[in-house]
Short mmCIF file of C-alpha atoms and ligand atoms in Angstrom, two decimals:
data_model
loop_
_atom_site.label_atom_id
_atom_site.label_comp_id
_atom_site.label_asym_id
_atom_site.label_seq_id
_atom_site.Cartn_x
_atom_site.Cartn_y
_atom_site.Cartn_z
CA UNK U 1 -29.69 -18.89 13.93
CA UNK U 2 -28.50 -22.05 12.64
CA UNK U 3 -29.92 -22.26 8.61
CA UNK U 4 -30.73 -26.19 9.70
CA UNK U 5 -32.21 -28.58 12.51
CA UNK U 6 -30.61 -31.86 14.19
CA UNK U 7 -31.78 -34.57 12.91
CA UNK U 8 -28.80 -37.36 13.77
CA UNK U 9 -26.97 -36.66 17.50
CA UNK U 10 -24.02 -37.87 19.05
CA UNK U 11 -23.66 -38.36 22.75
CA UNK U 12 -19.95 -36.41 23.62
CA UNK U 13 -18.55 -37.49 26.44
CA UNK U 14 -18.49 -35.97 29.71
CA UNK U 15 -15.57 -36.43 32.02
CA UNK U 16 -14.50 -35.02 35.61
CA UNK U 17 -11.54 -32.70 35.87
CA UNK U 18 -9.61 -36.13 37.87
CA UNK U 19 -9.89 -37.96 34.80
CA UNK U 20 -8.69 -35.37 32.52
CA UNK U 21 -5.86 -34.44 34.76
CA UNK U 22 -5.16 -38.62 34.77
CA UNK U 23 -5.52 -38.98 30.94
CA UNK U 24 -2.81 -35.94 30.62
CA UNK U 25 -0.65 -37.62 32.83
CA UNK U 26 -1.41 -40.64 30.75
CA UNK U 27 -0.50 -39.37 27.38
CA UNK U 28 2.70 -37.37 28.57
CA UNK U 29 0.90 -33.95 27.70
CA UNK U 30 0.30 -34.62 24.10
CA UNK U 31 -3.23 -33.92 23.61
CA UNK U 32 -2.97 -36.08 19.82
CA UNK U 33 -2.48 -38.88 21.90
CA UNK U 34 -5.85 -38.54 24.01
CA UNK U 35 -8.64 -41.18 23.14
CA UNK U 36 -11.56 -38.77 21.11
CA UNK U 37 -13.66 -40.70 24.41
CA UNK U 38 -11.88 -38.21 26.29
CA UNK U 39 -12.91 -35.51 24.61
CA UNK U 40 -15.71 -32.73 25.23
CA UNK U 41 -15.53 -30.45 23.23
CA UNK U 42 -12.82 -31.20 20.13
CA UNK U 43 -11.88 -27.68 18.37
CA UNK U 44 -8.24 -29.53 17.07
CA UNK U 45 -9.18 -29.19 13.61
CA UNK U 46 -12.21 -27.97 11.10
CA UNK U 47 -10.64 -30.63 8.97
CA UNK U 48 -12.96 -33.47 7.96
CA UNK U 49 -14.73 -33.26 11.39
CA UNK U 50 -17.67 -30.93 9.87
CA UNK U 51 -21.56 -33.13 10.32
CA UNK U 52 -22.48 -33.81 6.68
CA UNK U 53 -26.32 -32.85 5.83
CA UNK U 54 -29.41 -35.47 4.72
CA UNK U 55 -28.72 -34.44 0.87
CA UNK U 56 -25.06 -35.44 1.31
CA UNK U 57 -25.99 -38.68 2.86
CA UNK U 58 -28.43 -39.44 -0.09
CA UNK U 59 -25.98 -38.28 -2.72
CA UNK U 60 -23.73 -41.13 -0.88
CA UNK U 61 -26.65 -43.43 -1.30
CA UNK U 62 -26.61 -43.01 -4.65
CA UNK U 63 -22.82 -43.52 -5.29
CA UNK U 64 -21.76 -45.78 -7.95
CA UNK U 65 -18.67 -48.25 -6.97
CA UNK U 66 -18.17 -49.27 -10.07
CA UNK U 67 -14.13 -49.65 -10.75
CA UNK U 68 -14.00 -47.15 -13.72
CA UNK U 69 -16.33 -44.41 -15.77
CA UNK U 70 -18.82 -44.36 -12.34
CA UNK U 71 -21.53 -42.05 -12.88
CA UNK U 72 -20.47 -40.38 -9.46
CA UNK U 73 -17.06 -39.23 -11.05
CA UNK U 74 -19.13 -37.75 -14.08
CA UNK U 75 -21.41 -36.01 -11.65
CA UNK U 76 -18.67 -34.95 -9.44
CA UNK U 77 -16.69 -33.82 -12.80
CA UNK U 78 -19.54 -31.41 -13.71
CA UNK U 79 -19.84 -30.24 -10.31
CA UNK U 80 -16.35 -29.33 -10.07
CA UNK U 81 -15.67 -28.09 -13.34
CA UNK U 82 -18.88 -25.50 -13.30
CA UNK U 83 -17.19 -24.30 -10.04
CA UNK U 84 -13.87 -23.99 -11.00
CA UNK U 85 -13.95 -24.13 -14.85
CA UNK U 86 -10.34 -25.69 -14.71
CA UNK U 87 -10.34 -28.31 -18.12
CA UNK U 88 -8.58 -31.04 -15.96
CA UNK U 89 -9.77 -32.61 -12.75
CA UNK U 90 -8.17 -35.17 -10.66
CA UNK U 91 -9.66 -36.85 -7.59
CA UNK U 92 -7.48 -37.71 -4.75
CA UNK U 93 -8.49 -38.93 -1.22
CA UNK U 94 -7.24 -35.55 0.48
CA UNK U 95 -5.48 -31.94 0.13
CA UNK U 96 -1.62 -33.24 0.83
CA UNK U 97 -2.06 -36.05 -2.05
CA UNK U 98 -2.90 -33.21 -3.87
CA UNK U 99 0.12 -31.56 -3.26
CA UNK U 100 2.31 -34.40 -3.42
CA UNK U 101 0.91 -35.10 -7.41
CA UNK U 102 0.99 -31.60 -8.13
CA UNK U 103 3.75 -30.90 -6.65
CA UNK U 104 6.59 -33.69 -7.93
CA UNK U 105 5.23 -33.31 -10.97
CA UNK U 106 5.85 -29.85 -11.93
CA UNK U 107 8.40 -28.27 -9.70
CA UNK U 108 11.98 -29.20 -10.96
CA UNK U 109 14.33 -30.05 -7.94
CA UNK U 110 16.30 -26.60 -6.80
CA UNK U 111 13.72 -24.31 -7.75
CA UNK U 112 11.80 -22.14 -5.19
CA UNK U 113 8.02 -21.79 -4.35
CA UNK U 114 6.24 -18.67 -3.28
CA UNK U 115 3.59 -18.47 -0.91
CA UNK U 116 1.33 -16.29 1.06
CA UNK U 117 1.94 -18.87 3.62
CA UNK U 118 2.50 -22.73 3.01
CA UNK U 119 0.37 -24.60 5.25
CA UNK U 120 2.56 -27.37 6.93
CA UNK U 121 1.91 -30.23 4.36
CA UNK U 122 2.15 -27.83 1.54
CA UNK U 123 5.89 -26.92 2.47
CA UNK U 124 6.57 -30.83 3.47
CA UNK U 125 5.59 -31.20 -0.27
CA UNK U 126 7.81 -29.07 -1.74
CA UNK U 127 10.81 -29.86 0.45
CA UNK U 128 9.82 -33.29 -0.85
CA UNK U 129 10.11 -32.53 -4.33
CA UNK U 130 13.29 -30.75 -3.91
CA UNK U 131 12.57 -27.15 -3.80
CA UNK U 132 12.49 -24.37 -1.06
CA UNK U 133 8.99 -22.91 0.06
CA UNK U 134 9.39 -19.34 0.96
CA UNK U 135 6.48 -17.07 2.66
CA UNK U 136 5.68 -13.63 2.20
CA UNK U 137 2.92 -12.65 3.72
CA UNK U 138 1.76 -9.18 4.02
CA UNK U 139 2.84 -6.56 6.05
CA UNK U 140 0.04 -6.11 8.19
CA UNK U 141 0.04 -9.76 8.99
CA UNK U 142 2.68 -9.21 11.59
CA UNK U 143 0.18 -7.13 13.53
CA UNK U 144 -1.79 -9.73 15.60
CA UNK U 145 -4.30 -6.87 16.85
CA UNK U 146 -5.06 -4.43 13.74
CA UNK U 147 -8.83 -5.31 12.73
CA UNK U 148 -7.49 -5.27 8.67
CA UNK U 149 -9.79 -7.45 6.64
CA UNK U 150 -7.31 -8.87 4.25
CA UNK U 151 -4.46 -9.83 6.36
CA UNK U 152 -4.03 -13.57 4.31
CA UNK U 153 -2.64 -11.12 1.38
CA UNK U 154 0.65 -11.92 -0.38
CA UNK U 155 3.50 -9.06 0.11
CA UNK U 156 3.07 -7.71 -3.56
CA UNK U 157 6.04 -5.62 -3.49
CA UNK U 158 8.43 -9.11 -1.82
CA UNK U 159 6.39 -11.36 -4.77
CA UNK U 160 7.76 -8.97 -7.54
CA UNK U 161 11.39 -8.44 -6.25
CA UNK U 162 11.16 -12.61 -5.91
CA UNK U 163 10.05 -13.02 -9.13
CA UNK U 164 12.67 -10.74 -11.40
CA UNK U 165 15.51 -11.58 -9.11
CA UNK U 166 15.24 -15.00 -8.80
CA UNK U 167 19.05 -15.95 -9.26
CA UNK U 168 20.32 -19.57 -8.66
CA UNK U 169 16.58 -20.89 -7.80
CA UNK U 170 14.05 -19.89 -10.47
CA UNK U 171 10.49 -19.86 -9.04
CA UNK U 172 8.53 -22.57 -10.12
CA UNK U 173 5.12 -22.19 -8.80
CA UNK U 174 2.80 -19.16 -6.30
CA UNK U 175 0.71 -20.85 -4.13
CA UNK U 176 -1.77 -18.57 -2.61
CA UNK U 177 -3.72 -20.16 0.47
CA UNK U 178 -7.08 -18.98 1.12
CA UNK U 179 -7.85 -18.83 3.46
CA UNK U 180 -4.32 -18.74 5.30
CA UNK U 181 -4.35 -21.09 7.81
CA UNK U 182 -0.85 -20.49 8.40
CA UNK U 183 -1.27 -16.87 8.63
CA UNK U 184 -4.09 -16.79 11.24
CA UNK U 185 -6.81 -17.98 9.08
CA UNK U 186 -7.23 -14.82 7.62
CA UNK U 187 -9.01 -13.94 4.29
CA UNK U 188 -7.03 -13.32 0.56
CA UNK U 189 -8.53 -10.02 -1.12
CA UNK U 190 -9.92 -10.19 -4.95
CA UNK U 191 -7.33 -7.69 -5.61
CA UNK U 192 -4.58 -9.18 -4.41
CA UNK U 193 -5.20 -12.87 -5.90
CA UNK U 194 -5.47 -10.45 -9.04
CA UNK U 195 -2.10 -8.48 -8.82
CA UNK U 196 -0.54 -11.77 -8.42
CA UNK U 197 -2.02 -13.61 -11.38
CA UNK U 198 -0.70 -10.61 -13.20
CA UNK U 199 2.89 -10.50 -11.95
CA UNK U 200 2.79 -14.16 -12.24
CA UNK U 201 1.53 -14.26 -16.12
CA UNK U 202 3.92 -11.55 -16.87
CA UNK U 203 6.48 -14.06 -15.93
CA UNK U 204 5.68 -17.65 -17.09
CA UNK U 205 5.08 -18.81 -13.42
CA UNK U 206 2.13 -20.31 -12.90
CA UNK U 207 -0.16 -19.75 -10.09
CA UNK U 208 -1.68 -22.36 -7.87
CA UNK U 209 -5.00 -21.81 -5.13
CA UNK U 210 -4.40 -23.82 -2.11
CA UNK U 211 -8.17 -23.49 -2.42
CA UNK U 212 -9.03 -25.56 0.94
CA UNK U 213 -11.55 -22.77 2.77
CA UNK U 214 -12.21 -21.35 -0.84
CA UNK U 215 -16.40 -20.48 0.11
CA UNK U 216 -15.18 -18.87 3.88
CA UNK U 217 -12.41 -16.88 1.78
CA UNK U 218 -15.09 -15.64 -0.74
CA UNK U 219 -17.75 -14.80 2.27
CA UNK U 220 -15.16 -12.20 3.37
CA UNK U 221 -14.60 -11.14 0.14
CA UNK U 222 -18.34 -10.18 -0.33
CA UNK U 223 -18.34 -8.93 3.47
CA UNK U 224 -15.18 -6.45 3.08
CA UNK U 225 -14.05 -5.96 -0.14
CA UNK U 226 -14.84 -2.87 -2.39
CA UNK U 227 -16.86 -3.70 -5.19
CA UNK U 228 -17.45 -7.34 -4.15
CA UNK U 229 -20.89 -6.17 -1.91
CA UNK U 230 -23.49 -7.14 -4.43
CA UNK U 231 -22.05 -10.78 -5.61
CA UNK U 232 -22.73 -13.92 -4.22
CA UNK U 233 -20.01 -16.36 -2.49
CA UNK U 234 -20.19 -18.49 -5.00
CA UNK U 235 -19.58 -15.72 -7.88
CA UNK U 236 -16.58 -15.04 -5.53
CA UNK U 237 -15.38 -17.98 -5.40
CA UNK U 238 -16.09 -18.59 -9.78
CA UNK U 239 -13.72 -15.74 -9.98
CA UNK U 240 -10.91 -16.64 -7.88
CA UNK U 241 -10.56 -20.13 -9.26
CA UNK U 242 -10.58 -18.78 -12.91
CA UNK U 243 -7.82 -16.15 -11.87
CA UNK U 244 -5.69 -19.36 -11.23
CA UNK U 245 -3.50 -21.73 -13.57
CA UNK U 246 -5.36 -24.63 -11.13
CA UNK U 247 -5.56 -25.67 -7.70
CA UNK U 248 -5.03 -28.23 -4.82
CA UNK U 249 -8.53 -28.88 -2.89
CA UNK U 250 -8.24 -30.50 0.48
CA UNK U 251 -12.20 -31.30 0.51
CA UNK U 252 -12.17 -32.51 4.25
CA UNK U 253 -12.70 -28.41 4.93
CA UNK U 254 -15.34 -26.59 2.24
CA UNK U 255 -15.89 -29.40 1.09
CA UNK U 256 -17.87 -30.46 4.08
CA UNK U 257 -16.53 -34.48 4.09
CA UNK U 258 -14.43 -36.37 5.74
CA UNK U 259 -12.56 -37.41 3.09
CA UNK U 260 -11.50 -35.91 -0.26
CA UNK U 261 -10.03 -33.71 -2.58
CA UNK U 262 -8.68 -32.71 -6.10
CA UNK U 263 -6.45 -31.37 -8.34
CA UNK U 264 -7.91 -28.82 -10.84
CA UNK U 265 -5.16 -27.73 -13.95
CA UNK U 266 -5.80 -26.53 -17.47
CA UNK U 267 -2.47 -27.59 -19.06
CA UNK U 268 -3.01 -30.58 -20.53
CA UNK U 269 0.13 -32.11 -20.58
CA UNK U 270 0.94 -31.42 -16.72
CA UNK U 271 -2.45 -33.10 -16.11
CA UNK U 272 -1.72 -35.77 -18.36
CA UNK U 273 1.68 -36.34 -15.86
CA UNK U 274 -0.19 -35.82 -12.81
CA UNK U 275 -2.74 -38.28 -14.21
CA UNK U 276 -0.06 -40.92 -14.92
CA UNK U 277 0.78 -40.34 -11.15
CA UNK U 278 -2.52 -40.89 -9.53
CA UNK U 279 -3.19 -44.01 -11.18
CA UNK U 280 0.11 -45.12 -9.60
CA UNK U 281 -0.75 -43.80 -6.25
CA UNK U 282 -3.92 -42.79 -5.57
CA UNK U 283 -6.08 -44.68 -8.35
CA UNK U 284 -7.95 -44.83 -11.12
CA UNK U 285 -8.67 -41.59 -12.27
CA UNK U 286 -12.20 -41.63 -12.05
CA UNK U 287 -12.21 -42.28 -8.16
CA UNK U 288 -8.27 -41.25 -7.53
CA UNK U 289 -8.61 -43.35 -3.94
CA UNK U 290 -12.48 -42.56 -3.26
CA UNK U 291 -15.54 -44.57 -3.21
CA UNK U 292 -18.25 -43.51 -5.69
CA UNK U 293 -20.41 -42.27 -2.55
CA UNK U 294 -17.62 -40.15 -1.70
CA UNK U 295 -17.26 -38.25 -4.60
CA UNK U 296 -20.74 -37.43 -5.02
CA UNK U 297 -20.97 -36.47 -1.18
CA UNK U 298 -18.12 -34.11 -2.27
CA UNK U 299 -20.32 -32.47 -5.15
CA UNK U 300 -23.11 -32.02 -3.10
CA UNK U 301 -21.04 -30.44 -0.12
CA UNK U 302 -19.45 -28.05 -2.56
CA UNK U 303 -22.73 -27.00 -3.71
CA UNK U 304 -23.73 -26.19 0.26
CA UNK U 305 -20.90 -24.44 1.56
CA UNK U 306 -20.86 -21.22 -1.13
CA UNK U 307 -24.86 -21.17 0.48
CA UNK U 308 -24.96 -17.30 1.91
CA UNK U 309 -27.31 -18.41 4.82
CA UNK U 310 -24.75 -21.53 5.94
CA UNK U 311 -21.47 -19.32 5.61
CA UNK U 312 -23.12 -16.61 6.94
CA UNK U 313 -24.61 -18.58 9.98
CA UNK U 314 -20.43 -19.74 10.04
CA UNK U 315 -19.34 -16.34 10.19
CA UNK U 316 -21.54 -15.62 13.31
CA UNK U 317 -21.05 -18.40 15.52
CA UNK U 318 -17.53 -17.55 15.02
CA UNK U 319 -17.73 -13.70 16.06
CA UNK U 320 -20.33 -15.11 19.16
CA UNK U 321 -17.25 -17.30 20.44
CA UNK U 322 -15.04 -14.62 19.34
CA UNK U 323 -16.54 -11.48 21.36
CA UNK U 324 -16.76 -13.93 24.42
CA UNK U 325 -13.45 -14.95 24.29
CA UNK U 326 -12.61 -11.18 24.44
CA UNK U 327 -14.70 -10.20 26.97
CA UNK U 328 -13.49 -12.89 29.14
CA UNK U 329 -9.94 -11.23 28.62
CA UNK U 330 -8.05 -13.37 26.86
CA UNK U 331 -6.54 -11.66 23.19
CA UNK U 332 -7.19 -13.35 19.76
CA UNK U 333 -5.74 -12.65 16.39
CA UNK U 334 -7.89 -10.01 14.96
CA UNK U 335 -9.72 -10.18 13.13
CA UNK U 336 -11.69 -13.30 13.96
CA UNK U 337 -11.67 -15.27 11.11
CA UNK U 338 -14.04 -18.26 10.27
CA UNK U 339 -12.64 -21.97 10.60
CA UNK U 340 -10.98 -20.68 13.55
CA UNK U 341 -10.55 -18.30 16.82
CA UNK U 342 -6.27 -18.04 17.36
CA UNK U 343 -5.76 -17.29 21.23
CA UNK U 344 -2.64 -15.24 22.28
CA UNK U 345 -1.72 -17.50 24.80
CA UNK U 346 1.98 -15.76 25.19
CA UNK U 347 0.41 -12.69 25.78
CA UNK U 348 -1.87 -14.87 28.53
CA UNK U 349 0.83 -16.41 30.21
CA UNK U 350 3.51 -13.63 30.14
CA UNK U 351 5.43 -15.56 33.37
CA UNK U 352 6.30 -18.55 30.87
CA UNK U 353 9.10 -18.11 28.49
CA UNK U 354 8.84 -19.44 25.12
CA UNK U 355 10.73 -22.89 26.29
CA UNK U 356 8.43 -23.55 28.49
CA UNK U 357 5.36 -23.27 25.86
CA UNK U 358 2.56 -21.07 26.81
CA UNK U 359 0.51 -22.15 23.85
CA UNK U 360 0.71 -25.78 25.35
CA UNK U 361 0.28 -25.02 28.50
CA UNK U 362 -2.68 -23.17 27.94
CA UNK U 363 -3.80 -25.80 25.59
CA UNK U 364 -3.71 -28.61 28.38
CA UNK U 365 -5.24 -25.89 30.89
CA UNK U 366 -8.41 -26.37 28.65
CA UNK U 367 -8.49 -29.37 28.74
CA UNK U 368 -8.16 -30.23 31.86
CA UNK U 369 -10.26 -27.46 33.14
CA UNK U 370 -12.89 -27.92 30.37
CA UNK U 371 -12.85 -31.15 28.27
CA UNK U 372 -11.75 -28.88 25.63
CA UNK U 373 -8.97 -29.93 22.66
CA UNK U 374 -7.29 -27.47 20.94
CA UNK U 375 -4.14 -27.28 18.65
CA UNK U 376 -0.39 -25.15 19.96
CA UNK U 377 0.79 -23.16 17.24
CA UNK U 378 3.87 -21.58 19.27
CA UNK U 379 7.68 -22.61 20.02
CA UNK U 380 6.62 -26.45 20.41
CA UNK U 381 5.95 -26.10 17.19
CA UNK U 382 7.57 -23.79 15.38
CA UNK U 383 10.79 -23.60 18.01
CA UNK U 384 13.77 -25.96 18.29
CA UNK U 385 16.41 -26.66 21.36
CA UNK U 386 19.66 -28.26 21.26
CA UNK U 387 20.23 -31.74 22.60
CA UNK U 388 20.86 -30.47 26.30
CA UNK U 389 17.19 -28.92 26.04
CA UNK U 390 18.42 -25.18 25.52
CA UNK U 391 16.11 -23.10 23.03
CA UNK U 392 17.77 -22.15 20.16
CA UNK U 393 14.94 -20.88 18.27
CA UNK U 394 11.73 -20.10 19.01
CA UNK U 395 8.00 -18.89 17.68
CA UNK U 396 7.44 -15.41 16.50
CA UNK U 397 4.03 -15.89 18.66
CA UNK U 398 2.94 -18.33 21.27
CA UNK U 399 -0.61 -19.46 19.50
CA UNK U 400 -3.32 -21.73 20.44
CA UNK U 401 -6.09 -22.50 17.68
CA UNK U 402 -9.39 -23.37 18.64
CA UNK U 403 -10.49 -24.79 15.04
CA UNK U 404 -14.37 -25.04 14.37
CA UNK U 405 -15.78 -27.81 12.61
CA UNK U 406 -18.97 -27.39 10.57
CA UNK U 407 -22.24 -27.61 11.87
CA UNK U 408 -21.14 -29.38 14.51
CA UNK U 409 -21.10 -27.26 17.68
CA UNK U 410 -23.84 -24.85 18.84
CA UNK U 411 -23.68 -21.31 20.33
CA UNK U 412 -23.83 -23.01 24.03
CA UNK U 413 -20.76 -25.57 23.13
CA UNK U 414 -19.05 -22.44 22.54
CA UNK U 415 -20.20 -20.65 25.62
CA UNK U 416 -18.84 -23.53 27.38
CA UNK U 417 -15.40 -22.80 25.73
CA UNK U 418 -15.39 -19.38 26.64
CA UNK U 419 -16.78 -19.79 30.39
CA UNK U 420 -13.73 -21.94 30.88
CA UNK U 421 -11.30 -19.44 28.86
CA UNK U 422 -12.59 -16.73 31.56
CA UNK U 423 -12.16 -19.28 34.55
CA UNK U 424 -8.20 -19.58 33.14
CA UNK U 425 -8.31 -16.06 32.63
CA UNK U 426 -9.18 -15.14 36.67
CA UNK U 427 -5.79 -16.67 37.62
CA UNK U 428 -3.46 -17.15 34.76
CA UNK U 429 -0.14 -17.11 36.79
CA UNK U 430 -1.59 -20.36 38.50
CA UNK U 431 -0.38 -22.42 35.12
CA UNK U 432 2.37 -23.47 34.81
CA UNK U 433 4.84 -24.37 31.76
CA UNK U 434 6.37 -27.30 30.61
CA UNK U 435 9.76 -29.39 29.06
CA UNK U 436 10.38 -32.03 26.65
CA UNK U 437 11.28 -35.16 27.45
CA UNK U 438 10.84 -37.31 24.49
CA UNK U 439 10.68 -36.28 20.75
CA UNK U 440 11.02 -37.00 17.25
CA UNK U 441 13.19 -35.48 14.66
CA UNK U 442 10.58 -34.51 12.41
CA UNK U 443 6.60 -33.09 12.65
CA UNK U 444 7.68 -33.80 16.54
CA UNK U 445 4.46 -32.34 17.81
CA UNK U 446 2.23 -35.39 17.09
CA UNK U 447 4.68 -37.64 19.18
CA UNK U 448 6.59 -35.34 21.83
CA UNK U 449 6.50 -35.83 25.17
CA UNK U 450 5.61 -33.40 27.99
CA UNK U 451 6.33 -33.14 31.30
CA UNK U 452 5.19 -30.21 33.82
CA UNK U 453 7.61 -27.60 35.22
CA UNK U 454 6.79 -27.04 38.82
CA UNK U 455 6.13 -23.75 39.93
CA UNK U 456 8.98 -21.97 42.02
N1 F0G V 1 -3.89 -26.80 2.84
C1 F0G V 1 -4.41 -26.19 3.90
C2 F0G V 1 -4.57 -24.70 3.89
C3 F0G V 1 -4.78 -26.92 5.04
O1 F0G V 1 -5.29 -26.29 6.10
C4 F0G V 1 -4.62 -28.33 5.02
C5 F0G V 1 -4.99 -29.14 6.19
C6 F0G V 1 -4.09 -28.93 3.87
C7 F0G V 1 -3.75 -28.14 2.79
C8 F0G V 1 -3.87 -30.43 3.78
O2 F0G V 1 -5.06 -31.06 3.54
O3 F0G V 1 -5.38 -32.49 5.57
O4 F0G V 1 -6.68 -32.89 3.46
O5 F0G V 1 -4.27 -33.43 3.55
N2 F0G V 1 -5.28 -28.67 7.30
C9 F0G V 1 -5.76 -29.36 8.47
C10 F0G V 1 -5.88 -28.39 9.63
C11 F0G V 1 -5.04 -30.62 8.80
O6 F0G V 1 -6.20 -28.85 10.75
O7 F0G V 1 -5.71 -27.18 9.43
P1 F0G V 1 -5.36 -32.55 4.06
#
C-alpha cells in the first residue's frame, strides 16, 4: 500500500468521449496541444508532475530568497554533496540547463560523445556544442520481450572498440543514463557503471551520470543485482555517483519537484568554467535560476525518494498496471520498469504501417476512449518522409509510453488505464492510422499536425 495518506486533492476532470473526440479534432491530433482541463488521467511524463509531500512544502516555507549566500543553497549544498560527494555543485532550474553548461563547456567542437542512450535533450546538447552523440546500448536491449534486469547497460565490448579507435573524433565525454529513458526505462547494473568507469579512467575520458531516476535505478540494483541484496537504495545510489567524474541532475524526476536540477563535478577548473556560465545564464551560483524554497524542496525530495518503503511502493504500482496491461493483451517492453509502462503499440496495430503511426494512433485511441494522455515514441518521432509525404525512414519500434508521475495516481487510476487498454484491445483493427499535414523542421512532434486516414 501506498507508504502515505492524501492530505491535499485535486479535482481531474471528467469529460465524455464527444468532447474528447471534439478536442482531437480541435488540436489536429497532437495531444501536447490539448488543454491539461481535458485531461483524465495525464501519464505524458513523470517529469516534474510528481505531488510533493508536507515536509517538502515546509522545507519551501522555510526558503531563504535572499539574492546570494541563502541558507537554502548551504542546506541544499550539504544535502547534495553527502549524496553525491562530488566537490563542486551547481544549481540550475532543470536537467537540459544542465546539459547545456556542462556540455559547451567541456566538449571541444568535432569530438564524439558516448552513451548508453542520450535522452532527446541530452543529444540536442551535444549537437549544440558541436559534437556527435552516439548510442550503444546493450545487446539485449534490442529484445523488447526478454525479462533481463539490466537492459539500460552500455555495450562494453562497442564502448572499448569506441574508445581505442576513436580516429578523426576523439571522445570527449560517456554519459551513462540511469535509468534509460531512451532505452525503455530500463535499469544500469553496478557492474556495468563499473566496467565503464574503468575503461573510461584507463583512457582520460571522463564519465558523466545522466543521474535523472538515480533512486529508481538503485531500487533495481538492490532488487536484481548480485551482491547488491543487503544495501540500501541510497548506499546504491552513494556508490554510483562516486564511480562518476560528475553528473547532470534533472530534479523534476527523483528529485520529486517541479522544478530543478544540478550539475555535480570534481575538477575544479571545469566547475570554475561552468560556474562562469551559470552566472551568465542561469544565475547566481547559489540559486543558479531557483528560488530559495526551491532548492530546499529539492534537498528534502532527494532525501525521500532513496526511502525503501516509497520506491518500493513505486515499484509495485508499476508491476499492478503492468500485469493488467498484459492480461488485457496488449505487449509492453519487458521488463516493466518504474517511471514508466512502454506499450507495443506496432505489435497492437499490425494493419497500420509505420507511416501511418500506430504509436499515435493508439495514443489518441486512449484518449479518446479514456481521458487518458500518453507520449508516441515510434516513426512520428523517430521516422522522417520526404516532402511528397513518402517515409523514408522510420522507428525501429512503434512505442507508446505511459509515464507515471509520483504519488500522484492510485492503483484504481491505473485500473482505469488498463480497463480502457483491454476495451482497445477487443477490437484493435477498428483504429485507424494517420498522416501529416503540418510540421516543423525540428523536435516536430510538439507542433505536427494530424489528420485521420479513413479506413478502406
Ligand atoms: N535526462 C533524462 C534521462 C530525461 O528523461 C530528461 C527529461 C532530461 C535529461 C532533461 O531534463 O526535462 O529537466 O530538462 N525527461 C522528461 C521526460 C522530459 O518526459 O522523460 P529536464
Amino acid at each position: 500500500m501506498e507508504p502515505y495518506r492524501i492530505k491535499v486533492i485535486e479535482p481531474i476532470p471528467l469529460t465524455t468521449e464527444q468532447q474528447r473526440a471534439e478536442a482531437l479534432k480541435r488540436v489536429s491530433y497532437n495531444l501536447f496541444n490539448l488543454r491539461a482541463e481535458e485531461v483524465t488521467i495525464d501519464l505524458l511524463s513523470d517529469s516534474g508532475t510528481g505531488a510533493i509531500s508536507a515536509d517538502q512544502l515546509a522545507a519551501g516555507m522555510n526558503g531563504d530568497e535572499s539574492y546570494a549566500g541563502s541558507r537554502s543553497f548551504y542546506r541544499f549544498r550539504d544535502t547534495v554533496s553527502e549524496l553525491t560527494g562530488y566537490a563542486y555543485l551547481l544549481p540550475v532550474h532543470q536537467g537540459r540547463a544542465a546539459e547545456r553548461i556542462l556540455f559547451s563547456t567541456l566538449l571541444t567542437p568535432g569530438s564524439t560523445v558516448l552513451s548508453n542512450t542520450h535522452f532527446d535533450t541530452t543529444r540536442a546538447n551535444v549537437e549544440l556544442a558541436g559534437c556527435q552523440a552516439r548510442d550503444l546500448p546493450c545487446p539485449e536491449a534490442k529484445d523488447l520481450d526478454t525479462p533481463h534486469p539490466f537492459k539500460g547497460n552500455i555495450d562494453l565490448q562497442a564502448l572499448k572498440l569506441a574508445l581505442e579507435t576513436a580516429g578523426e573524433s576523439p571522445v570527449a565525454a560517456v554519459v551513462m543514463t540511469i535509468t534509460n529513458n531512451g532505452g525503455g526505462g530500463q535499469p544500469v547494473s553496478m557492474d556495468n557503471l563499473r566496467q565503464t568507469a574503468d575503461l573510461c579512467r584507463h583512457r582520460g575520458v571522463p564519465m558523466i551520470l545522466d543521474a535523472a531516476r538515480f533512486a529508481e535505478n538503485a531500487w533495481l540494483v538492490t532488487r536484481h543485482e548480485p551482491g547488491y541484496q543487503d544495501r540500501t537504495p541510497r548506499q546504491v545510489a552513494e556508490e554510483a555517483f562516486r564511480l562518476a567524474d560528475g553528473c547532470v541532475m534533472s530534479a523534476k524526476k527523483d528529485g520529486i519537484v517541479h522544478i530543478g536540477g544540478f550539475i555535480g563535478l570534481n575538477d575544479p577548473e571545469l566547475a570554475q568554467k561552468c560556474e562562469r556560465l551559470l552566472i551568465a545564464t542561469e544565475g547566481f551560483p547559489t540559486y543558479g535560476g531557483l528560488a530559495g524554497r526551491d532548492l530546499d524542496m529539492m534537498a528534502q525530495g532527494l532525501r525521500e525518494v532513496a526511502e525503501p518503503t516509497y520506491l518500493a511502493e513505486r515499484a509495485d504500482i508499476a508491476a499492478h498496471l503492468a500485469q493488467r496491461v498484459r492480461a488485457a493483451g496488449v505487449d509492453i517492453v519487458e521488463p516493466a520498469g518504474l517511471h514508466a509502462l512502454y506499450l507495443n503499440a506496432g505489435r497492437l496495430l499490425p494493419h497500420l504501417p509505420p507511416h501511418q503511426y500506430p504509436g499515435h494512433a493508439l495514443a489518441c485511441e486512449l484518449y479518446r476512449r479514456g481521458g487518458i494522455r500518453s507520449a508516441e515514441l515510434g516513426s512520428l518521432y523517430l521516422g522522417e518522409e520526404d516532402e511528397h509525404g513518402n517515409p523514408i525512414k522510420s522507428a525501429p519500434y512503434e512505442l507508446v509510453r505511459l509515464a507515471l508521475p509520483r504519488r500522484v495516481y492510485t492503483r484504481s487510476h491505473y485500473d482505469h488505464v488498463a480497463r480502457t487498454l483491454a476495451d482497445i484491445a477487443k477490437d484493435p483493427h477498428t483504429v485507424h492510422g494517420y498522416r501529416i499535414v503540418g510540421q516543423s523542421p525540428i523536435l516536430r512532434h510538439f507542433s505536427i499536425k494530424l489528420a485521420p486516414v479513413a479506413p478502406d
